[in-house]
XYZ file of N, CA, C and O in Angstrom:
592
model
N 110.891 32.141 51.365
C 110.705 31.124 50.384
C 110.000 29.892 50.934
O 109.126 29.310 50.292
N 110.320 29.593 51.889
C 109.800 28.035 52.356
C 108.392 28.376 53.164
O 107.618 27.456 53.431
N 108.121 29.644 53.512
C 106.897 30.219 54.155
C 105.740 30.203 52.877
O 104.521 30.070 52.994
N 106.414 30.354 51.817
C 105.432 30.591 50.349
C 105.356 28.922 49.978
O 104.237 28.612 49.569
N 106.240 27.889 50.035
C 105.992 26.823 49.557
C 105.429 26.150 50.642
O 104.945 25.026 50.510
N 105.461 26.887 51.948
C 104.438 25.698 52.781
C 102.861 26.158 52.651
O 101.828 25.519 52.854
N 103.078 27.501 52.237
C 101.569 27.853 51.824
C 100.825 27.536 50.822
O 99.625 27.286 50.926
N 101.441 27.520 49.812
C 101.159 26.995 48.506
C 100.338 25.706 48.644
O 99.155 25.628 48.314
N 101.244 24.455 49.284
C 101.025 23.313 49.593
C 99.370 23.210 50.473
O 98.379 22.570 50.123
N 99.473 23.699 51.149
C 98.280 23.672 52.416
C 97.491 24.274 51.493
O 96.405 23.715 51.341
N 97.771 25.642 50.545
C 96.071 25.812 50.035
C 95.916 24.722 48.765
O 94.806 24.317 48.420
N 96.860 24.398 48.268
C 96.501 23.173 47.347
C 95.914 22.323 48.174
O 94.831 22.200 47.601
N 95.845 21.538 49.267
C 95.550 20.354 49.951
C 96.337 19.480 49.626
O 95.868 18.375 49.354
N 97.589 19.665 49.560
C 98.718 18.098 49.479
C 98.532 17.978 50.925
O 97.990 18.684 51.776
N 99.151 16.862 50.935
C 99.379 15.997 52.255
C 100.972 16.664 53.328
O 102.103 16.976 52.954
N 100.342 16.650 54.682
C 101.197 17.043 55.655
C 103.078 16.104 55.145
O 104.116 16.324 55.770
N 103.018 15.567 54.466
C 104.217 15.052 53.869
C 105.048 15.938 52.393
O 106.155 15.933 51.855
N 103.791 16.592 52.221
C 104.431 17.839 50.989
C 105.089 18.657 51.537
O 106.158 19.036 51.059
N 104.468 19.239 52.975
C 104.598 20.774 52.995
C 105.303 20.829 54.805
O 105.697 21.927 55.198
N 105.378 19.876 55.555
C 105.813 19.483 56.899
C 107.080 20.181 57.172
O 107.306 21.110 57.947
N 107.798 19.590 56.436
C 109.495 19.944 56.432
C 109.694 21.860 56.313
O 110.379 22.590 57.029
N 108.860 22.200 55.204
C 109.159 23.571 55.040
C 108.531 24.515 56.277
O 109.019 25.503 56.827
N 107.163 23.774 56.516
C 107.090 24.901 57.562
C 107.824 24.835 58.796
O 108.013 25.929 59.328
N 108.379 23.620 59.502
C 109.482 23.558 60.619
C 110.666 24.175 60.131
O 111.608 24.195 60.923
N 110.812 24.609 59.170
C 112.251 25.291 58.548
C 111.888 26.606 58.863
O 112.546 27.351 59.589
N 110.467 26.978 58.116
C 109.829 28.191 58.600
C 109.811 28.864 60.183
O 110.087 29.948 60.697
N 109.453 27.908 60.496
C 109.212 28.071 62.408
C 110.846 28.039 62.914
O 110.952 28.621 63.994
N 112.076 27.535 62.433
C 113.420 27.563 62.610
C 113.676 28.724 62.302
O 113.932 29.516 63.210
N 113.681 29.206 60.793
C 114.103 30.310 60.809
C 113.358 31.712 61.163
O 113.951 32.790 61.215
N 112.082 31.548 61.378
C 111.634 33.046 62.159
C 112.135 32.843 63.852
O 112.489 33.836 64.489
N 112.126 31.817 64.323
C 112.998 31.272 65.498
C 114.190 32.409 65.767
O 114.208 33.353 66.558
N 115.506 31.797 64.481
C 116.365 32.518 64.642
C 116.772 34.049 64.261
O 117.705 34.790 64.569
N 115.833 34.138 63.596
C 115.218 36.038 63.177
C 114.791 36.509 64.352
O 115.626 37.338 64.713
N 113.887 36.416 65.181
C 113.544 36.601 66.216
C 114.791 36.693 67.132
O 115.126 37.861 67.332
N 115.536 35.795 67.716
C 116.524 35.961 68.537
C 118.123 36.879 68.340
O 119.087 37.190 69.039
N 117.686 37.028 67.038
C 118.664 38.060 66.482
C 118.002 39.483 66.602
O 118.633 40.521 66.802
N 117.210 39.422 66.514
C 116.747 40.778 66.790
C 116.643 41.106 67.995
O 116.633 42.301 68.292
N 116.546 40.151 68.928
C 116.618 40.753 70.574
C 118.120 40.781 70.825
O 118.582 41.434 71.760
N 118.740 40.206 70.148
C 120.353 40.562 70.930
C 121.049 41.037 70.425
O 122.251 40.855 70.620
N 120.429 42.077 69.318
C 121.287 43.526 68.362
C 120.748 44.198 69.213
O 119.682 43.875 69.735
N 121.479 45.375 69.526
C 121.215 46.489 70.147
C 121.050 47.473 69.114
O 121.471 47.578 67.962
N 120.276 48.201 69.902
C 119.664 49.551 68.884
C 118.844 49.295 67.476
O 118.930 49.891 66.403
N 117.922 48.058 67.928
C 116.900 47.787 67.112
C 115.868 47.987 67.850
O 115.699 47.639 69.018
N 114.798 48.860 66.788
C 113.550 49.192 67.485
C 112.575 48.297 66.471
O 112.185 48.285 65.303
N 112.415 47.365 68.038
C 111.957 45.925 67.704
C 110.087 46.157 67.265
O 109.438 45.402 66.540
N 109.570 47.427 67.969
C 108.153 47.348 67.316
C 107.440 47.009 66.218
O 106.380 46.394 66.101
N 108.287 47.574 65.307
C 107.861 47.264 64.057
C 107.957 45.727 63.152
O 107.252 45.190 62.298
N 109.290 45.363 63.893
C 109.699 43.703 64.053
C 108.538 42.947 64.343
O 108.060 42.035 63.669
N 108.197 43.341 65.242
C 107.045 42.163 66.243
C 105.587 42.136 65.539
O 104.737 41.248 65.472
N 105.649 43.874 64.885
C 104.066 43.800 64.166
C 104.432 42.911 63.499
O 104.084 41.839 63.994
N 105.171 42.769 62.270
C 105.235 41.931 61.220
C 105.144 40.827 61.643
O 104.212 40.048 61.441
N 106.345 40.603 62.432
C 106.341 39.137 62.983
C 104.835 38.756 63.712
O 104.687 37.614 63.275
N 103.845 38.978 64.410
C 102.783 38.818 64.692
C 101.561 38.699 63.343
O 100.639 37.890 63.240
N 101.943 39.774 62.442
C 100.824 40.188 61.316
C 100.646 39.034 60.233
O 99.628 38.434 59.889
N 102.307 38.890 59.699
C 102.280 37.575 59.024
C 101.885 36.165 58.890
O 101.758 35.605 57.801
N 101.689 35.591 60.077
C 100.710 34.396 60.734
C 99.745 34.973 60.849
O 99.031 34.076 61.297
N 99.045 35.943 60.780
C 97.501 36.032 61.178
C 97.293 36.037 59.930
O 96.334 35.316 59.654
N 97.946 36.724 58.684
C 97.530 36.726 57.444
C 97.894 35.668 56.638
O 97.263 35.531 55.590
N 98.642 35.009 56.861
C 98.979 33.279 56.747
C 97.095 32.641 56.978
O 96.249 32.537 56.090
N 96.958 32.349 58.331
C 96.179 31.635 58.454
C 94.310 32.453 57.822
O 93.254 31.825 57.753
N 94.520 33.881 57.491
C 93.321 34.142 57.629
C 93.394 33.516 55.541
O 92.410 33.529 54.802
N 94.224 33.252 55.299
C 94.368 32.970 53.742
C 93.380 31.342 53.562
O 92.678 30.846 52.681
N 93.914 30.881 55.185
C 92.951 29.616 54.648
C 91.333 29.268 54.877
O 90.721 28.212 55.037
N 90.902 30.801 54.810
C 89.737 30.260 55.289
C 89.042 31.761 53.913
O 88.044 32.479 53.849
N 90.107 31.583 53.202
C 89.693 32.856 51.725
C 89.423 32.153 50.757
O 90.159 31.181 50.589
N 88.674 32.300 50.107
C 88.835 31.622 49.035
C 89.803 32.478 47.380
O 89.303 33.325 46.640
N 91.017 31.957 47.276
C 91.517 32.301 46.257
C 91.865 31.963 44.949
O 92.056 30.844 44.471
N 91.924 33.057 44.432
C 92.283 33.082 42.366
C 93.142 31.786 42.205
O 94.186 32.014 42.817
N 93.177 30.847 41.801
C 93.835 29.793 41.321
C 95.080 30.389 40.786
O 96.123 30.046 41.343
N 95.152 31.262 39.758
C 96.300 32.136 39.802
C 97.199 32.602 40.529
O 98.412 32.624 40.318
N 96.424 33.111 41.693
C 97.385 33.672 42.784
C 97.830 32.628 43.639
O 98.808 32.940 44.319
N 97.323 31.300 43.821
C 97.775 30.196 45.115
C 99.081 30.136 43.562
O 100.265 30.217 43.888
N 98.925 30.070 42.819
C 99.833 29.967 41.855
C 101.604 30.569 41.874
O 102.738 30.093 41.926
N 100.854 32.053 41.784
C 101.580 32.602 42.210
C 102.751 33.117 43.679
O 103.856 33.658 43.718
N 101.841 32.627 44.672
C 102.551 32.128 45.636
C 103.162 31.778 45.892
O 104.084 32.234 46.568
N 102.874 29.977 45.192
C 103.805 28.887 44.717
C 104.918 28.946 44.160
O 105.825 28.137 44.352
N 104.962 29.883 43.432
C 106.135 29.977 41.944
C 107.504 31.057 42.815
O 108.727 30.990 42.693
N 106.603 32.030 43.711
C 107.363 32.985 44.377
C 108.838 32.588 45.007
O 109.727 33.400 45.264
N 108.896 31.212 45.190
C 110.140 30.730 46.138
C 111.079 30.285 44.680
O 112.301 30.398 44.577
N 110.437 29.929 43.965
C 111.600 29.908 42.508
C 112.116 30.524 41.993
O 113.276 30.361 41.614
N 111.040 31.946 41.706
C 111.571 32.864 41.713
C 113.097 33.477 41.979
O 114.143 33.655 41.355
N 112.418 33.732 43.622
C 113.855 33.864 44.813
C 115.330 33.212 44.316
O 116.404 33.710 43.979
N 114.890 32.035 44.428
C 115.615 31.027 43.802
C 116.826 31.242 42.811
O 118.048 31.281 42.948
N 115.873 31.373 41.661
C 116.781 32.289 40.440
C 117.766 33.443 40.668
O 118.983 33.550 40.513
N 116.717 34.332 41.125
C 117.132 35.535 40.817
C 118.743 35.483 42.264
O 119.819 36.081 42.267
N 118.367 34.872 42.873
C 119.868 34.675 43.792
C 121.267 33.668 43.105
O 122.451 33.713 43.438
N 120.628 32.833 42.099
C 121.947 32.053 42.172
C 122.247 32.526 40.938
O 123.454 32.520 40.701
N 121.354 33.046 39.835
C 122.080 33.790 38.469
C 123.392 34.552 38.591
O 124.385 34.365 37.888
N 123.273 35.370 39.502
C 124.665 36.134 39.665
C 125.935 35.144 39.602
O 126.830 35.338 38.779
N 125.964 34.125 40.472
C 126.777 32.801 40.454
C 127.133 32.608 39.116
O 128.141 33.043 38.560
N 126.097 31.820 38.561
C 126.069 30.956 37.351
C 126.527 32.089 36.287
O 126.942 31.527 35.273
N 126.606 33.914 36.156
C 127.326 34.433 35.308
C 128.583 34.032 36.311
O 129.129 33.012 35.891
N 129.125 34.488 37.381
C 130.323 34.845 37.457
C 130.971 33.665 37.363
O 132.127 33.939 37.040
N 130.831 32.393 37.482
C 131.166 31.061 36.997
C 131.548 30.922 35.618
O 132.543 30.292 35.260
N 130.749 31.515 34.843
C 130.745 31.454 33.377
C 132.199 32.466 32.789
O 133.171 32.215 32.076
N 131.727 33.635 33.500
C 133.017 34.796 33.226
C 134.082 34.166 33.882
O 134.981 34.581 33.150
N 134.579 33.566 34.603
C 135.559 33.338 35.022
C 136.157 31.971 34.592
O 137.377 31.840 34.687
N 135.335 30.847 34.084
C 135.703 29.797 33.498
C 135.944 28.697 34.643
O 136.672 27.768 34.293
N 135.543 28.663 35.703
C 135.015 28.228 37.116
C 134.358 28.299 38.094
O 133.562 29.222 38.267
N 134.590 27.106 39.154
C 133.362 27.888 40.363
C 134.277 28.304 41.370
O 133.935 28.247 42.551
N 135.548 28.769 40.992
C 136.447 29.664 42.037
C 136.360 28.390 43.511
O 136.353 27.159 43.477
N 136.300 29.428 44.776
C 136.143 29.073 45.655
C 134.953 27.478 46.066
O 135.057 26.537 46.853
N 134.029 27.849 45.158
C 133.149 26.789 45.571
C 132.745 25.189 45.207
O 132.680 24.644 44.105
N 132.454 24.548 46.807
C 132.646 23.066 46.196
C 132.082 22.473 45.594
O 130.905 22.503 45.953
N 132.347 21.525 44.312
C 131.847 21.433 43.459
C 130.189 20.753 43.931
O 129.037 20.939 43.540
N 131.143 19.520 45.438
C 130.789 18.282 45.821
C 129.096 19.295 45.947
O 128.111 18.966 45.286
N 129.103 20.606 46.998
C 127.996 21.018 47.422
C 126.951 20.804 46.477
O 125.922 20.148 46.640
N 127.427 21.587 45.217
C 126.500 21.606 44.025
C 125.614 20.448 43.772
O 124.395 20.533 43.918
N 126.323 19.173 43.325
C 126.454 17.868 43.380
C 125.330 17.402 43.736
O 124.486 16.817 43.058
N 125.335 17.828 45.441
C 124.422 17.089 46.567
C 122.932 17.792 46.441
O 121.862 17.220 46.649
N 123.115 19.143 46.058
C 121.894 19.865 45.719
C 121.080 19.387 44.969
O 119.898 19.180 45.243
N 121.892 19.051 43.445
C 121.398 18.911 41.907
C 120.978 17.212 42.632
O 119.758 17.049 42.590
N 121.650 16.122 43.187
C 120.587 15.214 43.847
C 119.613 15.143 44.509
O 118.876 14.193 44.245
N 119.107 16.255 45.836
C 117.988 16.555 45.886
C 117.129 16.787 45.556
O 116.035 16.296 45.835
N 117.602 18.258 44.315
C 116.573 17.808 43.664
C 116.220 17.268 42.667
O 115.228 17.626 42.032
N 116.900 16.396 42.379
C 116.225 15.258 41.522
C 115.812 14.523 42.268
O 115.440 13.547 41.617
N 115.533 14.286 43.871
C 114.594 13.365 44.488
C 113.152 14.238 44.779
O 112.106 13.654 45.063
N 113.225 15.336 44.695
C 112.439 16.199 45.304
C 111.178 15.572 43.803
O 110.109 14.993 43.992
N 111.877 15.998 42.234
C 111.261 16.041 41.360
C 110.378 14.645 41.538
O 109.166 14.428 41.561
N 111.609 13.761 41.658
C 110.958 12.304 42.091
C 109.469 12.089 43.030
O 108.402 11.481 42.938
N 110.171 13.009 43.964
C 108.375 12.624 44.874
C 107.356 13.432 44.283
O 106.184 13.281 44.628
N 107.760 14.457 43.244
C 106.944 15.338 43.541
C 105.589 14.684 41.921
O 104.366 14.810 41.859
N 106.377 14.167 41.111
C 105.563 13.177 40.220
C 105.347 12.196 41.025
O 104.144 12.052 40.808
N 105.545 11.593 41.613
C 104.740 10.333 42.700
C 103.915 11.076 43.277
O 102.792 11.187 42.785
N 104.246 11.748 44.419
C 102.920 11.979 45.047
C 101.972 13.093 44.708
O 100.755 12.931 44.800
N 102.561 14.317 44.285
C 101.421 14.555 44.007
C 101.202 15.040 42.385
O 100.846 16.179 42.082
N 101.427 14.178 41.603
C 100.980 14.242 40.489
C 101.501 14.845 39.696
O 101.048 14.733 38.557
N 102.263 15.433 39.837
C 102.923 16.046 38.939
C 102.613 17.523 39.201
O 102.320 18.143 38.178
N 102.611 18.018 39.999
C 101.923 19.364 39.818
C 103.300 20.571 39.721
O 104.346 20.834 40.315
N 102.499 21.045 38.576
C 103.664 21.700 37.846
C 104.054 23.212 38.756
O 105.144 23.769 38.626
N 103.403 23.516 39.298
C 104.163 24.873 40.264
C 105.275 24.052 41.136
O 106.390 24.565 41.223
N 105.008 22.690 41.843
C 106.428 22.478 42.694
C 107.066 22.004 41.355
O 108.156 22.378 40.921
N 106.430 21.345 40.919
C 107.927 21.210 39.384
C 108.865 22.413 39.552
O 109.830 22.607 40.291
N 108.334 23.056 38.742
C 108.738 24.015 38.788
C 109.893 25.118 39.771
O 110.673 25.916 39.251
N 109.737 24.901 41.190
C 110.524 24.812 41.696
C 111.806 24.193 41.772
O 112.915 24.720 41.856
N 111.403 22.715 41.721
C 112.576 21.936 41.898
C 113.372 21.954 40.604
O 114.575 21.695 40.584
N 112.803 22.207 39.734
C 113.400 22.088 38.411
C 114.891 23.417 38.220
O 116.088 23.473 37.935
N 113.625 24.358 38.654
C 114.712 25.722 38.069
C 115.694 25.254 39.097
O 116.846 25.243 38.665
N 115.538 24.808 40.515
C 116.657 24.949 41.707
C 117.813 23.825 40.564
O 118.925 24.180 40.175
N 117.223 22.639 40.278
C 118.153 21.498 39.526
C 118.760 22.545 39.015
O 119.630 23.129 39.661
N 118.378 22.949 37.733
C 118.674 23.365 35.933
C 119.892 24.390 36.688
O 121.020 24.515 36.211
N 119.509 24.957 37.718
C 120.983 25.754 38.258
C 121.697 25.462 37.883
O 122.401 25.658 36.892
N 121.584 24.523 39.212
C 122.459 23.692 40.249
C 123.587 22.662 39.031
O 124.809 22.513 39.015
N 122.678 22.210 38.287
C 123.411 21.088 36.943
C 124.197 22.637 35.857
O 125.221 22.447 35.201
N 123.537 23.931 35.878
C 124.252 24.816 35.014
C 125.517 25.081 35.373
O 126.417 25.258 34.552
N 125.733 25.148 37.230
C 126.844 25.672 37.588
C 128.161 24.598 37.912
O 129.344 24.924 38.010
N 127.475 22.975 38.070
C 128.327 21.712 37.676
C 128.962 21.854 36.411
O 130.179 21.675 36.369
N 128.303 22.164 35.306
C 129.064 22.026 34.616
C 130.123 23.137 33.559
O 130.973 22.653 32.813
């Protein structure tokens, strides 16, 4: 997800302040993918390493492609996607059950404030552009579905 929104960003041309944070999250978590895979045993890491090698080459050979406005689009939208389709299960079993069981509310809370700052910068700086809307929105509209 954050590999698709730092891409998104860079082929739009926002500013190293759009897209900074996600790709050091990016570089964190293939970090810790990587080191998990060397210290499971009885992983046959070849096929690991192509990917892990293949994906940055096809990352960077993207910025020198010229692409469908649609598809940087689609890119973009891909981490919301994700997004959804992971916390829906939640937001039914919340609903069927008439709570959030185990979970804290406070977490939710702190989320549904992010992103409402996220939305915040994201009409300041860059204009409103409706694919990160879009993101931050569906992550909110959850996040505020399963508050309440």
């Amino acid at each position: 997800g954050y590999s698709a929104s730092c891409w998104y960003a860079v082929l739009s041309g926002f500013p190293f302040g759009a897209w900074g944070e996600a790709a050091f999250i990016t570089v964190q978590s293939t970090l810790l993918l990587f080191l998990f895979w060397c210290w499971t045993d009885g992983l046959d890491l070849r096929p690991r390493f192509l990917v892990l090698g293949g994906l940055p080459a096809m990352m960077m050979a993207l910025l020198f492609v010229e692409l469908p406005g649609g598809l940087v689009s689609l890119i973009g939208l891909s981490p919301a996607a994700l997004f959804v389709f992971a916390r829906l299960p939640q937001v039914v079993l919340n609903h069927r059950q008439g709570h959030t069981g185990q979970l804290a509310p406070v977490t939710f809370f702190l989320q549904l404030a992010g992103n409402a700052a996220r939305v915040f910068t994201v009409l300041h700086d860059l204009g409103g552009d409706p694919v990160v809307l879009a993101q931050h929105g569906s992550a909110g509209l959850l996040n505020a579905i399963i508050l309440a």
